[in-house]
PDB file of C-alpha atoms in Angstrom:
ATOM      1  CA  UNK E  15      42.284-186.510 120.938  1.00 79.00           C
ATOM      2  CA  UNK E  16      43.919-186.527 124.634  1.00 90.00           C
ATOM      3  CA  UNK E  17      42.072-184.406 127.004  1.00 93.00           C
ATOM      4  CA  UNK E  18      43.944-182.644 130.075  1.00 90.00           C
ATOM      5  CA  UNK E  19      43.428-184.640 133.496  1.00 90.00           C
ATOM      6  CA  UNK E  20      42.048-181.258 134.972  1.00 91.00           C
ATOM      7  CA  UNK E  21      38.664-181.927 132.771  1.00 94.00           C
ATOM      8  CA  UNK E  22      35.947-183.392 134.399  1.00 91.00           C
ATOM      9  CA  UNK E  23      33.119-182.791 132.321  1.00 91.00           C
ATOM     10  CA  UNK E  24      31.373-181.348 135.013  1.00 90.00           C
ATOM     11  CA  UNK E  25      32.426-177.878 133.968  1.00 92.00           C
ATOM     12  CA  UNK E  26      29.596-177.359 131.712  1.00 91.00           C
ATOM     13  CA  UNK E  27      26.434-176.180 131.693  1.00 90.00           C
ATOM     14  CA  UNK E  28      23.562-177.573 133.792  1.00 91.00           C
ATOM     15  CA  UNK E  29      21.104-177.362 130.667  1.00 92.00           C
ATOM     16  CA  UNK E  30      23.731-178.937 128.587  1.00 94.00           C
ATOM     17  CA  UNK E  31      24.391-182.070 131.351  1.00 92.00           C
ATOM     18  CA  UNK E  32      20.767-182.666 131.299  1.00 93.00           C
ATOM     19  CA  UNK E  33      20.789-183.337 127.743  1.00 94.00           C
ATOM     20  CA  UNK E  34      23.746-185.740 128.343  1.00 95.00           C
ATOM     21  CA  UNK E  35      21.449-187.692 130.938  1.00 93.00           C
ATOM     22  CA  UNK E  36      19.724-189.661 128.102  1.00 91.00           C
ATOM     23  CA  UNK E  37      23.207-190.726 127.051  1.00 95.00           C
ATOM     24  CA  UNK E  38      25.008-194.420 129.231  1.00 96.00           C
ATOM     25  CA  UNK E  39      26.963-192.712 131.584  1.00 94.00           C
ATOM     26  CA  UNK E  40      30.307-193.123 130.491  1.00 95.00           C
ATOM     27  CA  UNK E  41      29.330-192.263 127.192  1.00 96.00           C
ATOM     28  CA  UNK E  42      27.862-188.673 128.517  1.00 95.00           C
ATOM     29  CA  UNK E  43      31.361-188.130 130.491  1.00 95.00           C
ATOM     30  CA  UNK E  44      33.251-188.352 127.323  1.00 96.00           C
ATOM     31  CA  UNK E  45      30.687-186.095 125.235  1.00 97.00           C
ATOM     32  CA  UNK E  46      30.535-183.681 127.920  1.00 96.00           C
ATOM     33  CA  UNK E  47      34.942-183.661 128.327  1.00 96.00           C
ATOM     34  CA  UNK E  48      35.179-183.152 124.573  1.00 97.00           C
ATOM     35  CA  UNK E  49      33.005-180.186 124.794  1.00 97.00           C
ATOM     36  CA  UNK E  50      34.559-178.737 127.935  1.00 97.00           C
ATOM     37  CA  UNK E  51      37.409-178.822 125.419  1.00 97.00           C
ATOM     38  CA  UNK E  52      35.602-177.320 122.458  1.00 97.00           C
ATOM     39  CA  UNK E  53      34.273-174.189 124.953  1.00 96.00           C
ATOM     40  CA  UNK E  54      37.838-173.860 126.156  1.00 95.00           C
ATOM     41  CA  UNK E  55      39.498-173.734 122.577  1.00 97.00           C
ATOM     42  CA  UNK E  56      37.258-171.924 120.923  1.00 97.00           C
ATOM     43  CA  UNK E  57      38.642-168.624 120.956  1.00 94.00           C
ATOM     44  CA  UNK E  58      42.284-169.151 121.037  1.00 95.00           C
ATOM     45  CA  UNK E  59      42.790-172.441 119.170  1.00 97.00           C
ATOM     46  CA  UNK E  60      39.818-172.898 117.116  1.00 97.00           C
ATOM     47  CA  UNK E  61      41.331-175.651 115.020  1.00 98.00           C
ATOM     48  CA  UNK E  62      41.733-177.494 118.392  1.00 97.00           C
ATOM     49  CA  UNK E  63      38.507-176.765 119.312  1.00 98.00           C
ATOM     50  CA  UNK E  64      37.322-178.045 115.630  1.00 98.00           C
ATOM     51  CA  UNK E  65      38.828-181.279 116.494  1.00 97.00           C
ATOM     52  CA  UNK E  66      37.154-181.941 119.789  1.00 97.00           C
ATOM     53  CA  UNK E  67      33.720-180.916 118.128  1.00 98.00           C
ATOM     54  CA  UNK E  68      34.202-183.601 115.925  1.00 97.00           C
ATOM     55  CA  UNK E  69      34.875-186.586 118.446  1.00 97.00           C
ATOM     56  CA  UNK E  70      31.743-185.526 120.574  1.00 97.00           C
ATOM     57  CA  UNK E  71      29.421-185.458 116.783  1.00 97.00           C
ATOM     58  CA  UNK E  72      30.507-189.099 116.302  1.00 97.00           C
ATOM     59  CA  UNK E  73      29.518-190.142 120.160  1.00 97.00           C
ATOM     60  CA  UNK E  74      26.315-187.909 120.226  1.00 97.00           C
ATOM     61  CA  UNK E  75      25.016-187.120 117.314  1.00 96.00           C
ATOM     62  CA  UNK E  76      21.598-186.910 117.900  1.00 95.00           C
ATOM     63  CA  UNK E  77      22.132-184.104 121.129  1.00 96.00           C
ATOM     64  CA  UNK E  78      21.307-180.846 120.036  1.00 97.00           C
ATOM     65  CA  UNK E  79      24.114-179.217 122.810  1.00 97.00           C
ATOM     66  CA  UNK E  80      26.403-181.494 120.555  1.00 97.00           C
ATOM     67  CA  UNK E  81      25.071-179.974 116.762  1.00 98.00           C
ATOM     68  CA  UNK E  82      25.393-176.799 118.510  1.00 97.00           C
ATOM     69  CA  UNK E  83      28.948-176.813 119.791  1.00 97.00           C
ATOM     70  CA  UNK E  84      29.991-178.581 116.386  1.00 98.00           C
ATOM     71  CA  UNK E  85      28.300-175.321 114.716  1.00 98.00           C
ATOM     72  CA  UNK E  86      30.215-172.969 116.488  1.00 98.00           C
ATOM     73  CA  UNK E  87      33.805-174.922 116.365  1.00 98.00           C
ATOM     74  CA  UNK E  88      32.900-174.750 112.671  1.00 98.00           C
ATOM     75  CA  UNK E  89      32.041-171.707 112.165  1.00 98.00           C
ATOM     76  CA  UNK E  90      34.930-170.180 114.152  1.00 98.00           C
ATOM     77  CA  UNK E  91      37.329-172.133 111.457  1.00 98.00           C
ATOM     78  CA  UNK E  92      35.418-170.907 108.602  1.00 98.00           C
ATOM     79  CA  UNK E  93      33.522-173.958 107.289  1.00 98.00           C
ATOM     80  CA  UNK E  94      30.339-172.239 107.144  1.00 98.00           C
ATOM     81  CA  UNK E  95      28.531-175.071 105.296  1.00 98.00           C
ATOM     82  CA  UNK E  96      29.126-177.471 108.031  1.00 98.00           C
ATOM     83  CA  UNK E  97      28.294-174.752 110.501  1.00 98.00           C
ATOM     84  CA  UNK E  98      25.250-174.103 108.932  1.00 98.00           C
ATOM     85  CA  UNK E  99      24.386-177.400 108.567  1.00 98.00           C
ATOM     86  CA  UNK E 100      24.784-178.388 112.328  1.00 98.00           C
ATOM     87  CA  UNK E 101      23.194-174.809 113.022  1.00 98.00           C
ATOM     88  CA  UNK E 102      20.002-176.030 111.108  1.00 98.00           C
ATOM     89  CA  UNK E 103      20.304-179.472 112.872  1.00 97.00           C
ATOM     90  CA  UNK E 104      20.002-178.343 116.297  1.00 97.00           C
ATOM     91  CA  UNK E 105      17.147-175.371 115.554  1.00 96.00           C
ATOM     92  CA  UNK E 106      15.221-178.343 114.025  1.00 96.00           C
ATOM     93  CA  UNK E 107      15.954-180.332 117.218  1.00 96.00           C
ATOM     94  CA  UNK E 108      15.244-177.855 120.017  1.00 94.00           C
ATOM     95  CA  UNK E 109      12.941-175.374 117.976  1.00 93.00           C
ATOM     96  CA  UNK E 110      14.854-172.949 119.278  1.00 92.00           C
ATOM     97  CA  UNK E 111      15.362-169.972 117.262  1.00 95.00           C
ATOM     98  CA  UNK E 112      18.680-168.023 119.026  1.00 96.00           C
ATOM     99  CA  UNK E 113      21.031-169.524 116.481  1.00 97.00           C
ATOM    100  CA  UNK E 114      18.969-167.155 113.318  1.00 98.00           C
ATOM    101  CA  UNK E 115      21.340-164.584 113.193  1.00 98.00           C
ATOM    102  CA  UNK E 116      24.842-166.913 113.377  1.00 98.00           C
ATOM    103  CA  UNK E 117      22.787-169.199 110.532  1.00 98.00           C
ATOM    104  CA  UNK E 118      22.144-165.991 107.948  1.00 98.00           C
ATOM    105  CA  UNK E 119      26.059-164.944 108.872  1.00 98.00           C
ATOM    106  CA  UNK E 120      26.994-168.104 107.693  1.00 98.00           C
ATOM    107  CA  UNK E 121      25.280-167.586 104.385  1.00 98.00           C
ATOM    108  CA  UNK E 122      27.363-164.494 104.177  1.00 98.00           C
ATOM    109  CA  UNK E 123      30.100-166.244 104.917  1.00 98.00           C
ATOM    110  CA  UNK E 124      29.039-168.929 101.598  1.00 98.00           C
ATOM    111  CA  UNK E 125      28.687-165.799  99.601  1.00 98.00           C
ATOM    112  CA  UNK E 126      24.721-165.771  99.970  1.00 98.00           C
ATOM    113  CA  UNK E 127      24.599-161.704 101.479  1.00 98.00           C
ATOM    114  CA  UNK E 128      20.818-161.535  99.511  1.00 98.00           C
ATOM    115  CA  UNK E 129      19.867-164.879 101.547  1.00 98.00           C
ATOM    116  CA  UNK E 130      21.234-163.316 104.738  1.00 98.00           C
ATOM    117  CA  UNK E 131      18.941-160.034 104.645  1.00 98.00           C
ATOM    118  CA  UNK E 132      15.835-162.514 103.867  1.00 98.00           C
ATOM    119  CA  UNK E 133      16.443-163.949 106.894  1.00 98.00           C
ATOM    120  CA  UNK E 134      17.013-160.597 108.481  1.00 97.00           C
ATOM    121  CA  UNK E 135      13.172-159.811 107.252  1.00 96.00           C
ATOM    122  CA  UNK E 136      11.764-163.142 108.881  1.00 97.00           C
ATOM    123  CA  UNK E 137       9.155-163.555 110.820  1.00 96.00           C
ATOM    124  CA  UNK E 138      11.458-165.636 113.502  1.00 95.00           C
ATOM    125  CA  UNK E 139      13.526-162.029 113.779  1.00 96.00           C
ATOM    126  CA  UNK E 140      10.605-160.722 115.819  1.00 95.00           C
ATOM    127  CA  UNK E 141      10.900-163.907 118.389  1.00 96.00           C
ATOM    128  CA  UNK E 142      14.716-163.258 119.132  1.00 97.00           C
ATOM    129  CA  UNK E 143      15.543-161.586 122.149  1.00 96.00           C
ATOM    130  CA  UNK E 144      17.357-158.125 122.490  1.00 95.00           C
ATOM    131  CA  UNK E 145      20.682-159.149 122.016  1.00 96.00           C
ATOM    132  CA  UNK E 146      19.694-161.558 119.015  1.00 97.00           C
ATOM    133  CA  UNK E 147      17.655-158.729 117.351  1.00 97.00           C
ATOM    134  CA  UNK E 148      21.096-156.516 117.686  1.00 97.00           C
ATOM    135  CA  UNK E 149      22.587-159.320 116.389  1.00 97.00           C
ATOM    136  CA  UNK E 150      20.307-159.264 113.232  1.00 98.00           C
ATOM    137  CA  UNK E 151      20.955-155.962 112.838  1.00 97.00           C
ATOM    138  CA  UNK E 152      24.697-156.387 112.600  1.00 98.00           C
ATOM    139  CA  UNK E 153      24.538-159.424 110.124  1.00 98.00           C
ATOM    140  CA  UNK E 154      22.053-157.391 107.902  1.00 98.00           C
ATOM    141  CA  UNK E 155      24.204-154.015 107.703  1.00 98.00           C
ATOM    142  CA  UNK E 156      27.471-156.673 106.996  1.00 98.00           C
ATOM    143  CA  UNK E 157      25.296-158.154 103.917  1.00 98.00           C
ATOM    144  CA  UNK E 158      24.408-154.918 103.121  1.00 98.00           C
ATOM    145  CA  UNK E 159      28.173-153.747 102.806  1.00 98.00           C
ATOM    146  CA  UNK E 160      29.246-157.147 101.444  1.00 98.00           C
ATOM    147  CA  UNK E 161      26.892-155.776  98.353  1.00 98.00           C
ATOM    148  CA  UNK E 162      28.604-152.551  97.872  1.00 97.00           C
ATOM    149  CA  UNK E 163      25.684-150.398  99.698  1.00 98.00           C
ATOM    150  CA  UNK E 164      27.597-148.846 102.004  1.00 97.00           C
ATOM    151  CA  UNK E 165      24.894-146.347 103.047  1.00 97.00           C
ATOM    152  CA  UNK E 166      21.645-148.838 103.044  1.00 98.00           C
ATOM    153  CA  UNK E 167      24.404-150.655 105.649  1.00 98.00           C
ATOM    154  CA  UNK E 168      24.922-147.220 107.921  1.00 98.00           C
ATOM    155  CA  UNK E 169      20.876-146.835 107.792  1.00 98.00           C
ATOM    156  CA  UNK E 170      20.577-150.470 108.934  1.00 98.00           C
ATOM    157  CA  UNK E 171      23.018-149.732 112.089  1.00 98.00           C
ATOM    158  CA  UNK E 172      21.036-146.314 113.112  1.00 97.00           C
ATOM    159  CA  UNK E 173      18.586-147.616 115.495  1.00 95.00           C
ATOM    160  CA  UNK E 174      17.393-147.012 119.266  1.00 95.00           C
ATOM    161  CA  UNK E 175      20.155-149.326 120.691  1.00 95.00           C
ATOM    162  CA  UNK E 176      22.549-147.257 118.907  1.00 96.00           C
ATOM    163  CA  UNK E 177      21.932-144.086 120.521  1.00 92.00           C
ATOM    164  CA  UNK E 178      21.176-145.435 123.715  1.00 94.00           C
ATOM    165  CA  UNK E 179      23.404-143.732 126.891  1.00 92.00           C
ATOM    166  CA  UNK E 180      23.550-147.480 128.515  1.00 93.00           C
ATOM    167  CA  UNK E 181      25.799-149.608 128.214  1.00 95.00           C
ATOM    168  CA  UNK E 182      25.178-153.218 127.263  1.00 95.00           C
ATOM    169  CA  UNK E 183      27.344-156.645 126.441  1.00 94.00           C
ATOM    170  CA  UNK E 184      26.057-155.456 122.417  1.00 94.00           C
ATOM    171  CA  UNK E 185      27.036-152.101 123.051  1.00 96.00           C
ATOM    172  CA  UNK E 186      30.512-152.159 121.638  1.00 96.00           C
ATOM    173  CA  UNK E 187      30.205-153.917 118.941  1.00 96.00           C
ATOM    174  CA  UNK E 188      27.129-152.224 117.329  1.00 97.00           C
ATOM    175  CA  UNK E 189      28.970-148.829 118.202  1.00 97.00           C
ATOM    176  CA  UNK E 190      31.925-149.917 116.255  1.00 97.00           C
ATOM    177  CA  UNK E 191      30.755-151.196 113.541  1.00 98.00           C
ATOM    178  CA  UNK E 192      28.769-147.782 113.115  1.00 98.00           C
ATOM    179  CA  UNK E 193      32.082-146.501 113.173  1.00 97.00           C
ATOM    180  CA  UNK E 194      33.913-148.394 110.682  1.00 97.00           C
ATOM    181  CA  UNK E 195      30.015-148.225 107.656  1.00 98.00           C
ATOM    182  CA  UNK E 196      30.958-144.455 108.205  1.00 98.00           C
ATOM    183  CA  UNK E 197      34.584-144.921 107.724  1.00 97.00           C
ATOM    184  CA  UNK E 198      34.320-146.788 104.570  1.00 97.00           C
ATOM    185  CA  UNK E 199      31.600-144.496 103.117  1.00 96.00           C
ATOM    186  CA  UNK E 200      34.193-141.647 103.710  1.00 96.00           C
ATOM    187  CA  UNK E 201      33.137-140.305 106.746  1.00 97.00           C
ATOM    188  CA  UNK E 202      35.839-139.754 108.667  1.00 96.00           C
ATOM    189  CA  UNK E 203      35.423-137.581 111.275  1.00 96.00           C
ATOM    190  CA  UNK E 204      31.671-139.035 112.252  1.00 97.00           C
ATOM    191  CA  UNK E 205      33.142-142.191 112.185  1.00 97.00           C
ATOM    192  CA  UNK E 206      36.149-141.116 114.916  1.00 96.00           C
ATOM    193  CA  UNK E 207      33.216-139.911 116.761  1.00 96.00           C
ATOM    194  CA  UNK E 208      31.564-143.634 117.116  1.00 97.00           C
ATOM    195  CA  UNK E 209      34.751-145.073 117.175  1.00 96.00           C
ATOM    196  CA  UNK E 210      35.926-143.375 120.377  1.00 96.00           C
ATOM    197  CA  UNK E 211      32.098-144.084 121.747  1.00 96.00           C
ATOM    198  CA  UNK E 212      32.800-148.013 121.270  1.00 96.00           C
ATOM    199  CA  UNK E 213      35.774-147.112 123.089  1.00 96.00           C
ATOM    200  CA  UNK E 214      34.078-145.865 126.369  1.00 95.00           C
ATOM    201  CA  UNK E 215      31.685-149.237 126.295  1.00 95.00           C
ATOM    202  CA  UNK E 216      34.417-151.667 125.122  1.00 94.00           C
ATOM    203  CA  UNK E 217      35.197-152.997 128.440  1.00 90.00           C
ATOM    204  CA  UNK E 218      36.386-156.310 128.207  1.00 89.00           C
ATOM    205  CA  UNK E 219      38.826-155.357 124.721  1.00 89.00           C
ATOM    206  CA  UNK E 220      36.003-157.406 122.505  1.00 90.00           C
ATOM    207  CA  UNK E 221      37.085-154.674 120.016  1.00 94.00           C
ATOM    208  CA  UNK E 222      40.245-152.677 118.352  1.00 94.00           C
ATOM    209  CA  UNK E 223      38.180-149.271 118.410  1.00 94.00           C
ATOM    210  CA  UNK E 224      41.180-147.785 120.273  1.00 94.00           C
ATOM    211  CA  UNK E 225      43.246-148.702 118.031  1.00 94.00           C
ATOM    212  CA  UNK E 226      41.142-147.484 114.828  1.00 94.00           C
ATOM    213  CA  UNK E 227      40.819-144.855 116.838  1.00 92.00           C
ATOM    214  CA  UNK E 228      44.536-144.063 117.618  1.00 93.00           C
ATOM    215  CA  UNK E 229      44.564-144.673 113.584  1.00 92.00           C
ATOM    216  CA  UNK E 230      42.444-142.169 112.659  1.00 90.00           C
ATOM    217  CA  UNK E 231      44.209-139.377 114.797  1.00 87.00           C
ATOM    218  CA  UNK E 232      47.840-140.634 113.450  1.00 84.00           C
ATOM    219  CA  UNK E 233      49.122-142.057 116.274  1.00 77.00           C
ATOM    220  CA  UNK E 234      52.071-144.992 115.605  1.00 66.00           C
ATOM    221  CA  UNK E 235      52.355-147.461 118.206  1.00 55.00           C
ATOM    222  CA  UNK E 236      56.274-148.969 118.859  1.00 59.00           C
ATOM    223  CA  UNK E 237      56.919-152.539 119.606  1.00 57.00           C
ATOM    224  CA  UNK E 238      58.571-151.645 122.713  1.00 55.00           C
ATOM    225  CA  UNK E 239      60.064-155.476 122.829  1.00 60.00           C
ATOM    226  CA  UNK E 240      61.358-155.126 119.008  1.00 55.00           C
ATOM    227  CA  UNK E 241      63.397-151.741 120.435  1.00 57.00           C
ATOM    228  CA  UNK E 242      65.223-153.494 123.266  1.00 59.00           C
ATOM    229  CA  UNK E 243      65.952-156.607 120.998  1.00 61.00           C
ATOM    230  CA  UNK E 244      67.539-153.576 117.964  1.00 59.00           C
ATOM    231  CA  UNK E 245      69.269-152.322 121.603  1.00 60.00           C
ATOM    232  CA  UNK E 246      70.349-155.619 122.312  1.00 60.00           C
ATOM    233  CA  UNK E 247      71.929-156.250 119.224  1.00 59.00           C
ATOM    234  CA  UNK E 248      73.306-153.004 119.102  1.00 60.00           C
ATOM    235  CA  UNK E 249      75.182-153.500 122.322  1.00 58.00           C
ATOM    236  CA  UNK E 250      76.301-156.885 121.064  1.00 60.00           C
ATOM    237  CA  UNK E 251      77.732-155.525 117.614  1.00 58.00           C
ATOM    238  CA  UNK E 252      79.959-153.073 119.490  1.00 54.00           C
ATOM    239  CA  UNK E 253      81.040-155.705 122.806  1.00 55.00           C
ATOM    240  CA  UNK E 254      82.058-157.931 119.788  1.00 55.00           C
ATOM    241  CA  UNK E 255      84.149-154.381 117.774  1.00 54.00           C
ATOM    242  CA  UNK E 256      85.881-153.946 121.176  1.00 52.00           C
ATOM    243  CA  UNK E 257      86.697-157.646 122.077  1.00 50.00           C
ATOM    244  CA  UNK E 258      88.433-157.858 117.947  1.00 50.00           C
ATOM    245  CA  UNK E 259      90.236-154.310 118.947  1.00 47.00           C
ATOM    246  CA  UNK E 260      91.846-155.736 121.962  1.00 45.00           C
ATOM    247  CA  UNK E 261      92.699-159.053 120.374  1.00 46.00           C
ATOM    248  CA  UNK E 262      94.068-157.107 117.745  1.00 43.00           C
ATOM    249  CA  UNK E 263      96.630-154.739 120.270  1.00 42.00           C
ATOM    250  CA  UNK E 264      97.488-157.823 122.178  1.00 36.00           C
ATOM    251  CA  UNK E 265      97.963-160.152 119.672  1.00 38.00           C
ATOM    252  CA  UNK E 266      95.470-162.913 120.419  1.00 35.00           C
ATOM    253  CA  UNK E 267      93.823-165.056 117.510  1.00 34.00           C
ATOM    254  CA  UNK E 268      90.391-165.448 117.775  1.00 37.00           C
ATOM    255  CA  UNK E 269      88.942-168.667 118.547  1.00 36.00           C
ATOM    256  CA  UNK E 270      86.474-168.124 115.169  1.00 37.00           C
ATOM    257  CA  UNK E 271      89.239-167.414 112.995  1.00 37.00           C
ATOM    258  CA  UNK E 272      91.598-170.322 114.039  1.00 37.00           C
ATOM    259  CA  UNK E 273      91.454-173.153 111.117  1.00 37.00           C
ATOM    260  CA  UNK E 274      91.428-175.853 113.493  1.00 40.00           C
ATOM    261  CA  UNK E 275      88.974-176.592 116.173  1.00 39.00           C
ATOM    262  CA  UNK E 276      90.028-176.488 119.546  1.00 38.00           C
ATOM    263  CA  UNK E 277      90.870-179.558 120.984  1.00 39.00           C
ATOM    264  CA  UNK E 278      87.637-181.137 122.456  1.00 39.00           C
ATOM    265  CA  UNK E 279      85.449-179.060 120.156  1.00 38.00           C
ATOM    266  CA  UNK E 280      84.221-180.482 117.108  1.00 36.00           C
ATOM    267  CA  UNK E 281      80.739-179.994 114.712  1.00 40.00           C
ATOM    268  CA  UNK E 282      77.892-181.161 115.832  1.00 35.00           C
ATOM    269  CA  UNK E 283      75.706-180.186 112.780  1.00 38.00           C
ATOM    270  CA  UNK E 284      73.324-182.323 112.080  1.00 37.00           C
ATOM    271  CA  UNK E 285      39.153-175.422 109.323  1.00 36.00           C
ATOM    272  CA  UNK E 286      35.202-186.343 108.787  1.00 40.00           C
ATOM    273  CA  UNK E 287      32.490-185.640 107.290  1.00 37.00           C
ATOM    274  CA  UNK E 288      29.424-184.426 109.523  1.00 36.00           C
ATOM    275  CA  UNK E 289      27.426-186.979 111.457  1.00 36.00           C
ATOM    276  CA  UNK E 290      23.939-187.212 110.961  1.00 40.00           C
ATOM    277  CA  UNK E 291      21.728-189.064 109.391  1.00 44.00           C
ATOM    278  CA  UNK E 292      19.971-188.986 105.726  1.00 42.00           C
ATOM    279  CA  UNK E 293      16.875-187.439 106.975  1.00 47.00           C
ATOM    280  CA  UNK E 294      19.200-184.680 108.567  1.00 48.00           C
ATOM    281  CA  UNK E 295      19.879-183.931 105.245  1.00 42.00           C
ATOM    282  CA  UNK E 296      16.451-183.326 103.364  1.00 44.00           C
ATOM    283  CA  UNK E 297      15.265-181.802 106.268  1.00 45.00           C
ATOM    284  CA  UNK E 298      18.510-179.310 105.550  1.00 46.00           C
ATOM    285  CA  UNK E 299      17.242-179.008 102.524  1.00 46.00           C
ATOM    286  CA  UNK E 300      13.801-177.968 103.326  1.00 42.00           C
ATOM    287  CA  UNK E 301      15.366-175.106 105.653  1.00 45.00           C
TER     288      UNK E 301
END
C-alpha cells in the first residue's frame, strides 16, 4: 500500500522504535511507516488503517507494538476474532495486562457478554490502572445490558469515579453511558440529568451527549446547508419561469426545445489471514 512522502517513521513512539531496533534497519523503517499509517487512519478510515496493519503483521510479526496495532485496526473494523487474537498475542508477548478490558469487549463483540463479565471479575482487573479499571467497568455494564439486565448494568456504572466533581479523560464517557443505562431502563429525566453532566466534561466532542441531550428536551436541529441548497433551487425554478415568460412575449424559441442541435453542439453521452505462528495459536487457545 503507497505511503505519503510526509511519513518518516519517526513519528512514533519512542517505546514503540525501540522495539523496532531488533528489526535490519530498513526493515524497521517500513514497519514503523506502516504503523504511522495505521495510528493516522484509525479513526477516520479504519479500513485504511486495517490495510496498513496488515503489511506491518507480515514484516514483523513477532513485535508485540506490531500484534498490538493489528488488534486495534481490527477491532476498529469489527473483526473481533482477529482482534482478539492479536490482543492475546501481544499480552502473551509483553505480559502486559492494559489490553484486558479491549480483549473482554471483543468477546462482546463475538457474542460472548457472560465471558466478558468473567473477565471483568479477574484477578488481572485489580492490576489495571485507573483508567483501565473505568474501562472494566464500562465493558461489564455493556455485557450486562447486552443480556437484557438493564438495572444490574446502571448498578455496575454507580461507582466513586462516577460521582466524582473532577474531571478526567474517562469522565465523559462513564457519565454518558450512565445516562443512556437510565434512558433505556425508562428513566428519563435522571438520565437528562447525566446526560447534560457528560456534557460539561465532554471537552474534546468524544461524545453526542449534547445531542441526546438536545433529544431529550425536543429540540430539532436544521441542516442549515440542505436550506440554502432548497433556496437555491427555489431561486433557480423561478429565474428559469421568468426566462420561458419572456421568451414567450418576445417570441424566442428556446434553445432546449429546438429539434436540432445548434450548430457546433452535438451529444457527448457516453473489516490475509493473521500472521503468526502455530504455537501462537494453542497458546490462544490456552487464554
Amino acid at each position: 500500500m503507497p505511503i505519503p512522502e510526509d511519513v518518516t517513521g519517526d513519528e512514533i513512539d519512542k517505546d514503540v522504535r525501540q522495539e523496532l531496533q531488533s528489526l535490519p534497519k530498513t526493515l524497521a523503517e517500513d514497519v514503523a511507516r506502516n504503523l504511522v499509517m495505521v495510528a493516522r487512519l484509525l479513526d477516520e478510515d479504519p479500513e485504511g488503517a486495517y490495510g496498513y496493519s496488515r503489511v506491518a503483521l507480515r514484516l514483523a510479526s513477532r513485535v508485540a507494538a506490531v500484534r498490538e496495532a493489528a488488534g486495534f485496526a481490527a477491532y476498529a473494523t469489527q473483526k473481533y476474532g482477529e482482534a482478539l487474537a492479536e490482543f492475546r498475542a501481544a499480552k502473551r508477548m509483553t505480559g502486559n495486562i492494559d489490553l484486558w478490558p479491549v480483549m473482554a469487549d471483543c468477546e462482546r463483540g463475538l457474542g460472548r457478554p457472560e465471558k466478558a463479565l468473567d473477565m471483568a471479575g479477574a484477578p488481572e482487573v485489580h492490576k489495571l490502572d485507573k483508567a483501565g479499571q473505568v474501562e472494566m467497568r464500562l465493558v461489564a455494564a455493556g455485557a450486562r445490558r447486552d443480556l437484557g439486565q438493564l438495572d444490574a448494568a446502571i448498578v455496575t456504572l454507580q461507582s466513586p469515579e462516577l460521582a466524582a466533581n473532577s474531571v478526567q479523560p474517562w469522565t465523559a464517557r462513564l457519565r454518558y453511558a450512565y445516562a443512556d443505562a437510565l434512558l433505556a431502563a425508562g428513566r428519563e429525566n435522571e438520565a437528562r440529568e447525566w446526560f447534560a453532566k457528560a456534557v460539561e466534561a465532554d471537552r474534546d466532542g468524544s461524545t453526542d451527549a449534547s445531542d441526546r441531550l438536545a433529544e431529550l428536551d425536543g429540540v430539532e436541529f436544521v441542516d442549515a446547508l440542505v436550506e440554502d441548497e432548497n433556496e437555491d433551487h427555489e431561486n433557480e425554478d423561478h429565474e428559469s419561469e421568468d426566462h420561458e415568460s419572456e421568451d414567450h412575449e418576445t417570441g424566442v424559441v428556446p434553445a432546449s426545445a429546438s429539434s436540432e442541435p445548434a450548430e457546433g453542439e452535438r451529444d457527448t453521452h457516453e473489516r490475509d489471514e493473521i500472521v503468526g505462528d502455530e504455537d501462537d495459536k494453542d497458546e490462544d487457545d490456552k487464554d
